[in-house]
mmCIF file of C-alpha atoms in Angstrom:
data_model
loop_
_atom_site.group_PDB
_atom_site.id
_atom_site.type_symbol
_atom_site.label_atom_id
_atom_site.label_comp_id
_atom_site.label_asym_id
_atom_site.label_seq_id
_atom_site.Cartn_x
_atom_site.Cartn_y
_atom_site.Cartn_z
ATOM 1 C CA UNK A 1 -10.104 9.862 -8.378
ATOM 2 C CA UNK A 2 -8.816 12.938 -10.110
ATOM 3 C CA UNK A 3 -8.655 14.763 -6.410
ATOM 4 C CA UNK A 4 -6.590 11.863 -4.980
ATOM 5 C CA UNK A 5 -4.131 12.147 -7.446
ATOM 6 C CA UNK A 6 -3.566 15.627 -7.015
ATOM 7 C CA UNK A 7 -3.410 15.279 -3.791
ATOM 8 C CA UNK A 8 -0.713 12.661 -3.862
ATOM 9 C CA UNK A 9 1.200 15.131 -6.479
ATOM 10 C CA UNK A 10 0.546 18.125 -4.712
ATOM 11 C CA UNK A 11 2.007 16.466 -1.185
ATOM 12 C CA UNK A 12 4.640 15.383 -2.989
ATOM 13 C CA UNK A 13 5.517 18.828 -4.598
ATOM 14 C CA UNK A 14 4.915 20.773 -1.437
ATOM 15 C CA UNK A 15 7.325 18.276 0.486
ATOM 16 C CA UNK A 16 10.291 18.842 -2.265
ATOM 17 C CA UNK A 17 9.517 22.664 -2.070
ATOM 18 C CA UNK A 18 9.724 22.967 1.373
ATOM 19 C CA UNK A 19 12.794 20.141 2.085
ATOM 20 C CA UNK A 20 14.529 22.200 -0.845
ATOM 21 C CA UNK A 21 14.955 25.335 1.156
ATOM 22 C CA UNK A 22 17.227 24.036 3.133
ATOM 23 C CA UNK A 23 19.170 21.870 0.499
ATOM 24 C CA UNK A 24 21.719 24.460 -0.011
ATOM 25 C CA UNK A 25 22.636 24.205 3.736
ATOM 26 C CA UNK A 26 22.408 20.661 4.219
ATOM 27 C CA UNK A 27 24.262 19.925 1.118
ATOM 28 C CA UNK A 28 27.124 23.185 1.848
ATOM 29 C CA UNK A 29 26.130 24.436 -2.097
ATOM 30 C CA UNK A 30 28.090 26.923 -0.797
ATOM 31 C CA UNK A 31 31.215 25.400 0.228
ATOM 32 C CA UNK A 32 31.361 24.648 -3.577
ATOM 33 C CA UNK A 33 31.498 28.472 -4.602
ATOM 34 C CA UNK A 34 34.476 30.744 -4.543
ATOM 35 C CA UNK A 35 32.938 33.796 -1.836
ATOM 36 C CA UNK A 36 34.329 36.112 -4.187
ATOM 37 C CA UNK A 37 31.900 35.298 -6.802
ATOM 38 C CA UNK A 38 28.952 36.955 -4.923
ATOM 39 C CA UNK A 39 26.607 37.393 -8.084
ATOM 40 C CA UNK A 40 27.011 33.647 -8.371
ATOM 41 C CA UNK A 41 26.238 32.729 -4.893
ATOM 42 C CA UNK A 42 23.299 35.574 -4.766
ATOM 43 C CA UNK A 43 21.963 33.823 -8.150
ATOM 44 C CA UNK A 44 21.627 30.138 -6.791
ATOM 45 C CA UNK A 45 20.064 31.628 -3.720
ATOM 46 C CA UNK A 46 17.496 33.527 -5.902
ATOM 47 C CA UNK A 47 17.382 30.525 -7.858
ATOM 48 C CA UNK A 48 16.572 27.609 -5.342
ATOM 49 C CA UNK A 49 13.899 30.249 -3.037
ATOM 50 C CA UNK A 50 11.895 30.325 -6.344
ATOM 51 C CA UNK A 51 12.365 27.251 -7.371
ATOM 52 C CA UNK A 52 11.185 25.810 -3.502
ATOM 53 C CA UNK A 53 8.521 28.356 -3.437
ATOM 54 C CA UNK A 54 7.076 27.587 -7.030
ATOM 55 C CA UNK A 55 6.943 23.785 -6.113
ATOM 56 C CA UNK A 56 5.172 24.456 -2.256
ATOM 57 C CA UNK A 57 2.696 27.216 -4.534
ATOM 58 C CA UNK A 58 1.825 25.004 -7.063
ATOM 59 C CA UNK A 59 0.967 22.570 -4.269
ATOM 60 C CA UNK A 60 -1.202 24.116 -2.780
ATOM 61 C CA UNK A 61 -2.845 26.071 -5.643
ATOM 62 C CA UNK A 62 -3.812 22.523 -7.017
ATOM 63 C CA UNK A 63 -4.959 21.719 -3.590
ATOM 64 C CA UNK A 64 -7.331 24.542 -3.224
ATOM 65 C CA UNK A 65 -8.602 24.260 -7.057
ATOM 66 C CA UNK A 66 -8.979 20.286 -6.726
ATOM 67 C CA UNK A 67 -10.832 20.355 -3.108
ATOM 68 C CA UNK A 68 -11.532 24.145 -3.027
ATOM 69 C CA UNK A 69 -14.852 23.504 -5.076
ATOM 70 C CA UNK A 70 -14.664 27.672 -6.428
ATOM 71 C CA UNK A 71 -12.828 26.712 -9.477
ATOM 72 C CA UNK A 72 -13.875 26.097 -12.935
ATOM 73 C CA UNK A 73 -13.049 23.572 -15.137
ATOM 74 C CA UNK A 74 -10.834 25.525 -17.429
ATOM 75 C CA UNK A 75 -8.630 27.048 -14.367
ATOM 76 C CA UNK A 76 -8.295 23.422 -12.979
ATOM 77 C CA UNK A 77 -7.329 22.471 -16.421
ATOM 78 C CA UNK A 78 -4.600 25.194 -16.859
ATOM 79 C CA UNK A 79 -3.257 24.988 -13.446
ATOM 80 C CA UNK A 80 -2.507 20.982 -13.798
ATOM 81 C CA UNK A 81 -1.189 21.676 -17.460
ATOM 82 C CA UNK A 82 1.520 23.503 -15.937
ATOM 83 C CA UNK A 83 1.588 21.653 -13.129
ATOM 84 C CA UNK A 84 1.863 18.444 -15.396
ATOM 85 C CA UNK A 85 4.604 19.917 -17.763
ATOM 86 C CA UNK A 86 6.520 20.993 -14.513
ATOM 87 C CA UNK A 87 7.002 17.094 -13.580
ATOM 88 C CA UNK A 88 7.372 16.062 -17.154
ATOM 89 C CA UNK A 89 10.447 18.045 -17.585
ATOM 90 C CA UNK A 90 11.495 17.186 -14.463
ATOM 91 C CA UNK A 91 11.491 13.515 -15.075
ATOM 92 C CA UNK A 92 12.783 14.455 -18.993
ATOM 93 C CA UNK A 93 16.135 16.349 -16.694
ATOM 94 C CA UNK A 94 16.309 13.173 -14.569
ATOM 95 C CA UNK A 95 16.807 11.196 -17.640
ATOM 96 C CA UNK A 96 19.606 13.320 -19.535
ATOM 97 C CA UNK A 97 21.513 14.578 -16.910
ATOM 98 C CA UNK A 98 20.648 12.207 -13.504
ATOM 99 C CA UNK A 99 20.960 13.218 -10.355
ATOM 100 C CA UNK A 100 22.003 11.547 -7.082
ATOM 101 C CA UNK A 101 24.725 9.570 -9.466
ATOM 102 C CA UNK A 102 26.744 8.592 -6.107
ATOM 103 C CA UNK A 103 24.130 6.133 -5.240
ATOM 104 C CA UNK A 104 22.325 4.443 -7.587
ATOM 105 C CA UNK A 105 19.017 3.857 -5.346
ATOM 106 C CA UNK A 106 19.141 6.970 -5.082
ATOM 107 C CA UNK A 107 19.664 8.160 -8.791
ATOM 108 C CA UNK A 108 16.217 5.839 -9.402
ATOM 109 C CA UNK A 109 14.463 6.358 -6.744
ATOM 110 C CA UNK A 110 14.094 10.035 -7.301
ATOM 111 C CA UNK A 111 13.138 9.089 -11.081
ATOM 112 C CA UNK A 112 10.584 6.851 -9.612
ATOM 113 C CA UNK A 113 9.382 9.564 -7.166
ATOM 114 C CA UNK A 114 9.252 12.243 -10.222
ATOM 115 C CA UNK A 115 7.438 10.148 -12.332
ATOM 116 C CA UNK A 116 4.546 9.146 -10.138
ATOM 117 C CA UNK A 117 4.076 12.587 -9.599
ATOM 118 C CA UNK A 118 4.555 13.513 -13.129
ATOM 119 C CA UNK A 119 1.677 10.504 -13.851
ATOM 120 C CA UNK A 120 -0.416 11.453 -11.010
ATOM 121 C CA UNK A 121 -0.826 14.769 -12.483
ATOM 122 C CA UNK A 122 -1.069 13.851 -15.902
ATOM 123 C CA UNK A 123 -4.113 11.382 -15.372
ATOM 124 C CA UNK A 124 -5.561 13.644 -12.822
ATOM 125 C CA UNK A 125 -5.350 16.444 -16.314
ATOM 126 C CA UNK A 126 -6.751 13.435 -18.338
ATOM 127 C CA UNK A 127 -9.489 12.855 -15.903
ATOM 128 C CA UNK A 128 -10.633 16.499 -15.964
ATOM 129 C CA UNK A 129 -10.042 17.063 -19.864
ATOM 130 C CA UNK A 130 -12.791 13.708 -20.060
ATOM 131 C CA UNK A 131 -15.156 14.611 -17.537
#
């Protein structure tokens, strides 16, 4: 059970990394930002490739410890403790400061989508921690 639900959270993860690459494009982030302010517009660049690449890596880090059958306990435990925390915050940001406001399908339906992740994780860590 514990693989399934990293699976789910890690396909999830890996499919918000990767879509969020392009977000700055398909959004115009940039349209937003005076050109002038280069540092600014060279930080949320910096900010959004680590940000999609840290969500695809964790992804697939989980992937290969959950189904890669080399990893030990403890490093499956660590990895889905950060892992976990990631998604907890996540859903803790959705909370205080929503996103996706516009629309309010929208605004919930990305808390819904952060918490099952957030939950698949966390019982997937609960699973381990018991077995």
């Amino acid at each position: 059970m514990a693989k399934i639900l990293v699976t789910l959270g890690s396909v999830v993860s890996i499919g918000f990394g990767g879509w969020h690459f392009f977000v700055p494009t398909l959004w115009r982030w940039y349209d937003y930002m005076d050109p002038a302010a280069t540092e600014l517009v060279v930080a949320v660049r910096a900010t959004n490739v680590f940000f999609s690449l840290s969500l695809v890596l964790f992804g697939l880090i989980n992937l290969a410890f959950a189904w890669g059958g080399q990893a030990n306990r403890f490093a499956l435990i660590v990895v889905l403790s950060a892992t976990s925390l990631l998604w907890a915050v996540r859903v803790a940001m959705q909370l205080a400061y929503p996103q996706g406001t516009m629309n309010s399908a929208l605004q919930y339906g990305m808390l819904a989508t952060f918490i099952a992740v957030a939950l698949c994780y966390l019982t997937a860590l609960a699973l381990t921690l018991l077995s």
